[in-house]
Short mmCIF file of C-alpha atoms in Angstrom, two decimals:
data_model
loop_
_atom_site.label_atom_id
_atom_site.label_comp_id
_atom_site.label_asym_id
_atom_site.label_seq_id
_atom_site.Cartn_x
_atom_site.Cartn_y
_atom_site.Cartn_z
CA MET A 137 0.00 0.00 0.00
CA ASN A 138 1.37 3.40 -1.00
CA LEU A 139 0.86 6.05 1.68
CA LEU A 140 1.20 9.82 1.36
CA VAL A 141 1.80 12.03 4.39
CA ILE A 142 1.30 15.74 3.74
CA GLY A 143 3.25 17.95 6.13
CA THR A 144 6.70 17.24 7.57
CA GLY A 145 6.41 18.78 11.02
CA TYR A 146 6.51 16.70 14.20
CA VAL A 147 3.34 14.77 13.42
CA GLY A 148 3.89 14.24 9.70
CA LEU A 149 7.58 13.38 9.81
CA VAL A 150 7.25 11.01 12.76
CA SER A 151 4.10 9.38 11.36
CA GLY A 152 5.52 8.88 7.88
CA THR A 153 8.80 7.52 9.17
CA CYS A 154 7.21 5.09 11.60
CA LEU A 155 4.78 3.82 8.95
CA ALA A 156 7.75 3.22 6.65
CA GLU A 157 9.58 1.44 9.47
CA MET A 158 6.75 -1.10 9.53
CA GLY A 159 7.08 -1.84 5.82
CA HIS A 160 4.74 0.61 4.11
CA HIS A 161 5.95 2.64 1.13
CA VAL A 162 5.59 6.25 2.29
CA THR A 163 6.00 9.58 0.56
CA CYS A 164 6.23 12.67 2.76
CA LEU A 165 5.19 15.86 0.97
CA ASP A 166 5.72 19.47 1.99
CA ILE A 167 5.47 22.74 0.05
CA ASP A 168 8.54 24.02 1.92
CA THR A 169 11.23 23.34 -0.69
CA ASP A 170 14.08 24.08 1.70
CA LYS A 171 12.80 21.55 4.23
CA ILE A 172 12.39 18.83 1.60
CA ASN A 173 15.84 19.53 0.17
CA LYS A 174 17.33 19.18 3.63
CA LEU A 175 15.49 15.92 4.24
CA ASN A 176 16.69 14.57 0.91
CA SER A 177 20.20 15.55 1.96
CA GLY A 178 19.88 13.70 5.26
CA ILE A 179 19.28 16.79 7.40
CA VAL A 180 16.38 16.38 9.85
CA PRO A 181 14.73 19.75 10.66
CA ILE A 182 13.49 18.78 14.14
CA TYR A 183 15.10 17.15 17.16
CA GLU A 184 13.33 13.98 18.23
CA PRO A 185 15.18 11.05 19.85
CA GLY A 186 15.55 8.11 17.47
CA LEU A 187 13.97 9.87 14.48
CA GLU A 188 17.09 10.72 12.45
CA GLU A 189 18.39 7.15 12.53
CA MET A 190 15.00 5.77 11.52
CA ILE A 191 14.68 8.22 8.63
CA LYS A 192 18.10 7.28 7.25
CA ARG A 193 17.33 3.58 7.56
CA ASN A 194 14.06 3.80 5.65
CA VAL A 195 15.36 6.16 2.98
CA LYS A 196 18.18 3.69 2.35
CA ALA A 197 15.63 0.86 2.11
CA GLN A 198 13.65 2.99 -0.39
CA ARG A 199 10.50 2.84 1.72
CA LEU A 200 10.57 6.56 2.58
CA HIS A 201 10.67 9.43 0.08
CA PHE A 202 10.39 13.22 0.29
CA THR A 203 8.89 15.49 -2.35
CA THR A 204 7.17 18.79 -3.11
CA ASP A 205 5.35 17.35 -6.15
CA TYR A 206 1.60 17.07 -5.41
CA ALA A 207 0.74 15.58 -8.80
CA GLU A 208 3.12 12.67 -8.49
CA ALA A 209 2.51 12.07 -4.79
CA VAL A 210 -1.30 12.17 -4.83
CA GLY A 211 -1.42 10.33 -8.12
CA SER A 212 0.41 7.30 -6.77
CA ALA A 213 -1.04 7.16 -3.24
CA ASN A 214 -3.85 4.92 -2.02
CA VAL A 215 -4.21 6.76 1.28
CA CYS A 216 -3.43 10.45 1.89
CA PHE A 217 -2.68 11.53 5.47
CA ILE A 218 -3.06 15.22 6.28
CA ALA A 219 -0.60 16.26 9.01
CA VAL A 220 -0.24 20.03 8.74
CA ASP A 221 -0.26 22.58 11.52
CA THR A 222 -3.46 24.18 12.83
CA PRO A 223 -2.28 27.23 14.78
CA VAL A 224 -4.73 29.52 16.52
CA THR A 225 -5.68 32.95 15.28
CA GLU A 226 -5.51 36.06 17.46
CA GLU A 227 -9.18 35.44 18.26
CA GLY A 228 -8.39 31.92 19.47
CA HIS A 229 -9.92 30.03 16.54
CA ALA A 230 -8.13 27.09 14.93
CA ASP A 231 -6.53 28.44 11.75
CA MET A 232 -7.73 26.05 9.03
CA ARG A 233 -5.96 27.61 6.05
CA PHE A 234 -3.33 24.89 5.75
CA ILE A 235 -5.94 22.13 6.00
CA HIS A 236 -8.09 23.76 3.34
CA ASN A 237 -5.11 24.29 1.04
CA VAL A 238 -4.20 20.61 1.33
CA ALA A 239 -7.79 19.52 0.64
CA VAL A 240 -7.89 21.63 -2.52
CA SER A 241 -4.50 20.32 -3.67
CA ILE A 242 -5.61 16.71 -3.17
CA ALA A 243 -8.80 17.35 -5.14
CA GLN A 244 -6.83 18.96 -7.97
CA HIS A 245 -4.52 15.96 -8.35
CA MET A 246 -6.70 12.92 -7.58
CA THR A 247 -6.72 10.30 -10.34
CA GLY A 248 -9.13 7.87 -8.71
CA TYR A 249 -10.56 6.74 -5.39
CA ARG A 250 -8.65 7.98 -2.34
CA ILE A 251 -8.93 7.60 1.41
CA ILE A 252 -8.10 10.97 2.96
CA VAL A 253 -7.04 10.70 6.59
CA ASN A 254 -6.83 13.77 8.77
CA LYS A 255 -4.23 13.56 11.57
CA SER A 256 -4.16 17.31 12.25
CA THR A 257 -5.92 18.63 15.33
CA VAL A 258 -9.13 20.15 14.01
CA PRO A 259 -12.52 21.30 15.31
CA VAL A 260 -15.51 18.98 15.14
CA GLY A 261 -17.08 19.29 11.72
CA THR A 262 -13.81 19.60 9.81
CA ALA A 263 -14.19 16.25 8.03
CA SER A 264 -17.53 17.34 6.64
CA ALA A 265 -16.11 20.68 5.53
CA ILE A 266 -13.15 18.98 3.82
CA SER A 267 -15.49 16.56 2.07
CA GLN A 268 -17.59 19.39 0.64
CA MET A 269 -14.48 21.30 -0.44
CA ILE A 270 -12.97 18.31 -2.23
CA GLN A 271 -16.26 17.47 -3.94
CA LEU A 272 -16.62 21.07 -5.12
CA HIS A 273 -13.19 21.03 -6.77
CA LEU A 274 -13.76 17.59 -8.31
CA ASP A 275 -16.99 18.91 -9.80
CA GLN A 276 -15.10 21.91 -11.17
CA ARG A 277 -12.63 19.51 -12.79
CA GLY A 278 -15.52 17.58 -14.27
CA VAL A 279 -14.44 14.25 -12.76
CA SER A 280 -16.40 11.87 -10.54
CA TYR A 281 -13.84 10.18 -8.34
CA SER A 282 -15.12 8.86 -5.04
CA PHE A 283 -13.30 9.32 -1.73
CA ASP A 284 -13.70 8.78 2.00
CA ILE A 285 -12.66 11.08 4.82
CA VAL A 286 -11.24 9.60 8.04
CA SER A 287 -10.41 11.26 11.33
CA ASN A 288 -7.26 9.76 12.85
CA PRO A 289 -6.00 12.11 15.60
CA GLU A 290 -2.43 11.78 16.83
CA PHE A 291 -1.42 11.42 20.48
CA LEU A 292 2.33 11.96 20.23
CA LYS A 293 4.41 13.59 22.95
CA GLU A 294 7.36 15.62 21.77
CA GLY A 295 10.49 13.97 23.07
CA SER A 296 8.96 10.49 22.91
CA ALA A 297 6.99 10.77 19.66
CA VAL A 298 8.68 7.83 17.93
CA GLN A 299 8.06 5.55 20.87
CA ASP A 300 4.47 6.78 21.18
CA PHE A 301 3.77 6.01 17.52
CA MET A 302 5.45 2.61 17.56
CA LYS A 303 3.76 1.55 20.81
CA PRO A 304 0.49 3.52 20.96
CA ASP A 305 -1.93 3.51 23.89
CA ARG A 306 -4.75 3.57 21.38
CA ILE A 307 -5.38 4.28 17.72
CA ILE A 308 -8.52 6.32 17.11
CA ILE A 309 -10.25 5.93 13.75
CA GLY A 310 -13.27 8.06 12.92
CA THR A 311 -15.21 6.70 9.96
CA GLU A 312 -18.73 5.69 8.96
CA SER A 313 -17.51 2.97 6.57
CA HIS A 314 -16.76 -0.63 7.58
CA ASP A 315 -14.60 -1.08 4.47
CA VAL A 316 -12.51 1.98 5.28
CA ALA A 317 -12.17 0.86 8.88
CA ALA A 318 -10.81 -2.47 7.63
CA ILE A 319 -8.22 -0.71 5.48
CA MET A 320 -7.13 1.53 8.36
CA LYS A 321 -6.85 -1.54 10.58
CA GLU A 322 -4.61 -3.14 7.96
CA ILE A 323 -2.36 -0.07 7.87
CA TYR A 324 -1.98 -0.04 11.62
CA SER A 325 -1.88 -3.80 12.18
CA PRO A 326 1.94 -3.90 12.62
CA PHE A 327 1.54 -1.61 15.65
CA MET A 328 -0.95 -3.96 17.31
CA VAL A 329 0.90 -7.28 17.38
CA SER A 330 0.62 -7.74 21.16
CA HIS A 331 -2.99 -6.61 21.54
CA GLU A 332 -5.77 -4.73 19.78
CA ARG A 333 -5.46 -0.95 20.17
CA LEU A 334 -7.76 0.23 17.40
CA MET A 335 -10.94 2.07 18.36
CA ILE A 336 -13.54 2.85 15.70
CA LEU A 337 -15.59 5.96 16.47
CA ASP A 338 -17.90 8.21 14.55
CA ILE A 339 -16.01 11.07 12.91
CA ALA A 340 -17.23 13.84 15.23
CA SER A 341 -16.28 11.87 18.34
CA ALA A 342 -12.83 11.13 16.91
CA GLU A 343 -12.26 14.82 16.18
CA MET A 344 -13.39 15.74 19.69
CA THR A 345 -11.24 13.08 21.37
CA LYS A 346 -7.97 14.85 20.56
CA TYR A 347 -9.09 18.13 22.11
CA ALA A 348 -10.60 16.34 25.10
CA ALA A 349 -7.36 14.44 25.77
CA ASN A 350 -5.18 17.54 25.67
CA ALA A 351 -7.65 19.53 27.77
CA MET A 352 -7.71 16.78 30.41
CA LEU A 353 -3.91 16.59 30.62
CA ALA A 354 -3.59 20.37 30.77
CA THR A 355 -6.23 20.45 33.51
CA ARG A 356 -4.24 18.00 35.65
CA ILE A 357 -1.12 20.14 35.30
CA SER A 358 -2.89 23.40 36.17
CA PHE A 359 -4.71 21.72 39.06
CA MET A 360 -1.42 20.60 40.60
CA ASN A 361 0.17 23.99 40.00
CA GLU A 362 -2.74 25.70 41.72
CA LEU A 363 -2.44 23.31 44.67
CA ALA A 364 1.32 23.96 44.77
CA GLY A 365 0.70 27.64 45.46
CA LEU A 366 -1.64 26.73 48.28
CA CYS A 367 0.89 24.27 49.72
CA GLU A 368 3.48 27.02 49.96
CA LEU A 369 1.07 29.01 52.12
CA ASN A 370 -0.27 26.28 54.40
CA GLY A 371 2.94 24.30 54.97
CA ALA A 372 2.10 21.21 52.91
CA ASP A 373 4.52 19.69 50.38
CA ILE A 374 3.16 19.23 46.86
CA ASN A 375 5.58 16.35 46.23
CA LYS A 376 4.07 14.37 49.09
CA VAL A 377 0.55 15.39 48.11
CA ARG A 378 1.22 14.08 44.58
CA LYS A 379 2.23 10.70 45.93
CA GLY A 380 -0.75 10.59 48.24
CA ILE A 381 -3.35 11.24 45.58
CA GLY A 382 -1.53 9.41 42.78
CA ALA A 383 -1.77 6.15 44.71
CA ASP A 384 -5.53 6.28 44.10
CA LYS A 385 -6.07 4.16 40.98
CA ARG A 386 -8.84 6.48 39.88
CA ILE A 387 -6.30 9.32 39.70
CA GLY A 388 -2.89 7.78 38.94
CA TYR A 389 0.50 9.52 38.90
CA SER A 390 0.72 10.83 35.34
CA PHE A 391 0.72 14.60 34.78
CA LEU A 392 0.61 15.38 38.49
CA TYR A 393 3.94 17.19 38.69
CA ALA A 394 3.97 20.83 39.75
CA GLY A 395 6.24 23.04 37.67
CA PRO A 396 6.60 26.32 35.80
CA GLY A 397 3.52 25.82 33.61
CA PHE A 398 2.95 23.98 30.35
CA GLY A 399 4.02 25.13 26.89
CA GLY A 400 4.66 23.54 23.53
CA SER A 401 2.79 23.29 20.27
CA CYS A 402 -0.35 21.51 21.51
CA PHE A 403 -1.78 22.26 24.93
CA PRO A 404 -1.87 26.09 24.79
CA LYS A 405 -3.33 26.33 21.29
CA ASP A 406 -5.74 23.43 21.74
CA ILE A 407 -7.13 24.91 24.96
CA ARG A 408 -7.77 28.20 23.17
CA ALA A 409 -9.25 26.48 20.13
CA LEU A 410 -11.57 24.34 22.26
CA ARG A 411 -12.82 27.40 24.13
CA SER A 412 -13.40 29.11 20.80
CA GLN A 413 -15.39 26.16 19.46
CA ALA A 414 -17.56 26.17 22.56
CA ALA A 415 -18.12 29.93 22.38
CA ALA A 416 -19.20 29.65 18.76
CA LEU A 417 -21.88 27.23 19.92
CA GLY A 418 -22.94 29.52 22.77
CA TYR A 419 -21.57 27.17 25.41
CA ASP A 420 -19.60 28.47 28.42
CA THR A 421 -16.48 26.55 29.51
CA PRO A 422 -15.31 28.09 32.81
CA LEU A 423 -13.19 25.08 33.78
CA ILE A 424 -11.20 25.11 30.54
CA HIS A 425 -10.82 28.88 30.84
CA ALA A 426 -9.46 28.45 34.37
CA VAL A 427 -6.84 25.98 33.13
CA GLU A 428 -5.52 28.69 30.83
CA ILE A 429 -5.57 31.38 33.52
CA VAL A 430 -3.75 29.19 36.05
CA ASN A 431 -1.09 28.29 33.49
CA ALA A 432 -0.43 31.92 32.59
CA ARG A 433 -0.05 32.73 36.28
CA GLN A 434 2.22 29.74 36.88
CA LYS A 435 4.68 30.90 34.24
CA GLN A 436 5.27 33.98 36.42
CA VAL A 437 5.96 32.02 39.63
CA LEU A 438 9.70 31.44 39.25
CA GLY A 439 10.28 35.08 38.38
CA HIS A 440 8.34 36.24 41.42
CA LYS A 441 10.31 33.88 43.69
CA ILE A 442 13.57 35.31 42.38
CA ILE A 443 12.40 38.91 42.76
CA ASP A 444 11.13 38.29 46.31
CA TYR A 445 14.35 36.55 47.39
CA PHE A 446 16.71 39.24 46.19
CA SER A 447 14.43 42.12 47.21
CA GLN A 448 14.76 40.91 50.80
CA ARG A 449 18.56 40.93 50.54
CA ARG A 450 19.20 44.16 48.69
CA ASP A 451 18.37 47.82 48.98
CA LEU A 452 14.80 47.97 47.68
CA GLY A 453 15.73 51.00 45.58
CA GLN A 454 18.40 48.99 43.81
CA GLY A 455 16.04 46.20 42.74
CA LEU A 456 17.58 43.32 40.83
CA ALA A 457 19.69 45.41 38.46
CA GLY A 458 23.24 44.17 38.24
CA LEU A 459 22.48 40.60 39.25
CA THR A 460 23.54 37.66 37.09
CA ILE A 461 21.22 34.68 36.88
CA ALA A 462 21.80 31.38 35.07
CA ILE A 463 18.92 29.49 33.47
CA LEU A 464 19.34 25.77 32.83
CA GLY A 465 16.92 24.36 30.25
CA LEU A 466 15.10 26.52 27.71
CA ALA A 467 12.94 24.13 25.64
CA PHE A 468 9.37 23.70 26.87
CA LYS A 469 10.20 20.11 27.89
CA PRO A 470 13.18 17.72 27.73
CA ASP A 471 14.18 15.79 24.61
CA THR A 472 12.96 18.45 22.19
CA ASP A 473 14.26 21.70 20.72
CA ASP A 474 10.75 23.19 20.63
CA MET A 475 10.56 26.66 22.16
CA ARG A 476 6.90 27.34 21.43
CA GLU A 477 5.26 28.91 24.51
CA ALA A 478 8.15 27.69 26.67
CA PRO A 479 7.98 28.86 30.32
CA SER A 480 11.64 29.90 30.04
CA LEU A 481 10.67 32.69 27.65
CA VAL A 482 8.33 34.25 30.21
CA LEU A 483 11.05 34.07 32.87
CA ILE A 484 13.63 35.59 30.53
CA ARG A 485 11.34 38.53 29.77
CA GLN A 486 10.63 39.02 33.49
CA LEU A 487 14.28 39.10 34.47
CA ILE A 488 15.43 41.27 31.57
CA SER A 489 12.78 43.83 32.55
CA GLU A 490 14.33 43.88 36.04
CA GLY A 491 17.78 44.68 34.66
CA VAL A 492 19.22 41.21 35.28
CA SER A 493 22.09 39.76 33.24
CA LEU A 494 21.29 36.24 32.04
CA ARG A 495 23.45 33.23 31.29
CA LEU A 496 21.45 30.69 29.28
CA TYR A 497 22.06 27.04 28.48
CA ASP A 498 20.07 24.18 26.95
CA PRO A 499 21.56 20.90 25.67
CA VAL A 500 19.60 20.97 22.38
CA ALA A 501 17.40 24.05 21.97
CA MET A 502 20.02 26.83 21.89
CA GLU A 503 19.61 27.71 18.20
CA ASN A 504 15.82 27.83 18.40
CA ALA A 505 16.04 29.78 21.66
CA LYS A 506 18.24 32.41 20.02
CA LYS A 507 15.44 33.00 17.50
CA CYS A 508 12.98 33.66 20.35
CA VAL A 509 15.10 35.86 22.63
CA PRO A 510 15.77 39.41 21.37
CA VAL A 511 19.41 40.33 20.94
CA ASN A 512 20.54 41.81 24.25
CA ALA A 513 24.00 42.66 25.58
CA ASP A 514 22.92 41.28 28.96
CA VAL A 515 22.19 37.78 27.58
CA THR A 516 25.06 35.30 27.35
CA TRP A 517 24.69 31.94 25.60
CA CYS A 518 26.71 29.33 27.46
CA GLU A 519 28.39 26.07 26.48
CA ASN A 520 27.36 23.95 29.47
CA GLU A 521 25.96 24.11 32.99
CA LEU A 522 29.31 25.03 34.58
CA ASP A 523 29.79 27.85 32.10
CA ALA A 524 26.28 29.11 32.88
CA ALA A 525 27.01 29.09 36.62
CA SER A 526 30.08 31.33 36.27
CA GLU A 527 29.67 34.42 38.50
CA ALA A 528 25.92 33.78 38.79
CA ASP A 529 24.02 35.10 41.81
CA ALA A 530 21.41 32.36 41.27
CA ILE A 531 20.64 29.35 39.10
CA VAL A 532 17.18 28.49 37.83
CA LEU A 533 16.31 25.00 36.57
CA VAL A 534 13.45 25.37 34.10
CA THR A 535 13.65 22.24 31.93
CA GLU A 536 14.51 18.88 33.52
CA TRP A 537 16.98 17.45 31.02
CA LYS A 538 18.45 14.13 32.16
CA GLN A 539 21.97 15.56 32.30
CA PHE A 540 20.82 17.98 34.99
CA ARG A 541 19.76 15.20 37.37
CA PHE A 542 23.25 14.62 38.78
CA LEU A 543 25.01 17.96 38.60
CA ASP A 544 28.40 18.52 40.21
CA PHE A 545 27.04 20.89 42.82
CA THR A 546 30.42 21.47 44.46
CA ALA A 547 31.89 22.65 41.16
CA ILE A 548 28.80 24.71 40.36
CA LEU A 549 28.77 26.45 43.73
CA SER A 550 32.47 27.24 43.41
CA LYS A 551 31.75 28.99 40.10
CA MET A 552 28.88 31.06 41.46
CA LYS A 553 28.97 34.48 43.04
CA GLY A 554 25.83 33.77 45.06
CA ASN A 555 24.22 30.57 46.30
CA ALA A 556 20.52 30.69 45.36
CA PHE A 557 19.01 27.77 43.43
CA PHE A 558 15.45 27.93 42.07
CA ASP A 559 14.21 24.49 41.05
CA GLY A 560 11.24 24.83 38.70
CA ARG A 561 10.85 21.05 38.43
CA ASN A 562 11.41 19.89 42.02
CA GLN A 563 14.28 17.72 40.81
CA TYR A 564 16.33 17.94 43.96
CA ALA A 565 15.78 17.32 47.68
CA ALA A 566 15.44 20.66 49.45
CA GLN A 567 17.35 19.83 52.63
CA GLU A 568 20.16 18.11 50.75
CA MET A 569 20.57 21.17 48.55
CA ALA A 570 20.69 23.41 51.63
CA LYS A 571 23.37 21.18 53.20
CA ARG A 572 25.41 21.58 50.01
CA GLY A 573 25.36 25.32 50.57
CA PHE A 574 22.41 26.52 48.47
CA ASP A 575 19.43 28.63 49.39
CA TYR A 576 16.95 26.34 47.69
CA PHE A 577 13.46 27.13 46.39
CA GLY A 578 11.18 24.59 44.75
CA ILE A 579 7.56 24.66 43.64
CA GLY A 580 4.86 23.93 46.20
CA GLN A 581 7.21 23.27 49.11
CA ALA A 582 8.99 25.21 51.83
CA PRO A 583 12.39 26.69 50.92
CA ALA A 584 15.55 25.37 52.58
CA MET A 585 18.29 27.84 53.49
CA ALA A 586 22.01 27.09 53.62
CA GLN A 587 22.57 28.98 56.85
CA ASP A 588 20.26 26.55 58.64
CA ASN A 589 22.27 23.47 57.59
CA VAL A 590 25.73 22.02 57.90
CA LEU A 591 27.59 21.82 54.60
CA ILE A 592 28.14 18.36 53.12
CA LYS A 593 31.81 17.74 52.32
CA GLU A 594 32.12 15.98 48.96
#
């Protein structure tokens, strides 16, 4: 079976590559000529663990191809997957221009029956709109090819997208046709060797499932972040609370970690788009709105902790001007170079506005981060964590990369001018950090001060 995947972003590139890995012949199409040229030259435009090696393997085996040619790609494909971005407009609506452009291009180049599978995150009703659009353009061409539209939302996490695709929790197929469902089951059968993961839904329910899943996960994060603020006021420890409630099988441990707020390409835009869909139908969604409000507030928390700490130790008229602060981790999460709506960007803006000099480091996302942070003489891009710590009054951990789990704290402290450590991910034990000589601040727990502890000799 010849498969076409339109769009070579995270979803399209991972999906096409993983389908090829299981033996399908896959063509990935994008109108971005530079991106396709890079892919054909072996340059992968995104960072995703395991993806580059898999792409090279399948290109070599001639199961995976990259092109900008719609006529050739659509003409030879049995199934066309749509995997283009659906950003939100300033009003919060899902921007459907890319989806509509793809639908028109497919209709213009169809040479027979096609199954058109939408993997992009889209509002309920999109499949119907695409169907009407394609039929209109087929009529204008004067041809009578039949086609079926399928909703097949993706549930990939950046940083583990390859693993998520190869070993999915579930595969959602939205279709009204038993024959189409059988074909989709055949396509995905290599991913279901151990047990059945395919779920056949009506199209509207499949389209809604993606938004519902992201809204639920975002809600859990904002809920824990809201509780974390309360814990800091009433003396509880959010880490212990997480364990206490996570042990309940009805709740579980996933997505219960307090932190600096969520970012990335999915949760923020999908929350806004879902609210917009509801508003268009005259339906109020106060809970979903609250998730967004809490997240925006949470992205300010680390900055406020830093400002409060140094305001208590300096002349209030001096503020934070002249301080040097190191930030470890800039991507919105580990194992990705994605900077979209990253909490680090909010913190950087906060601290720059206070006159702080910044020393920034991320293992992978430095180049993308440089595109997001305005050129500033007070921003230094560092080579590693020790370099970032040099002459710093404080260190802030924003993204929990694995290499930050076991830092050489003795070496880091010796490089620093101050001793404050702000842990946005609660990666370290507060009292142990204080014994090492740090004034330590986590999220949702009491701070631990070095002066109250005996230093550990390492």
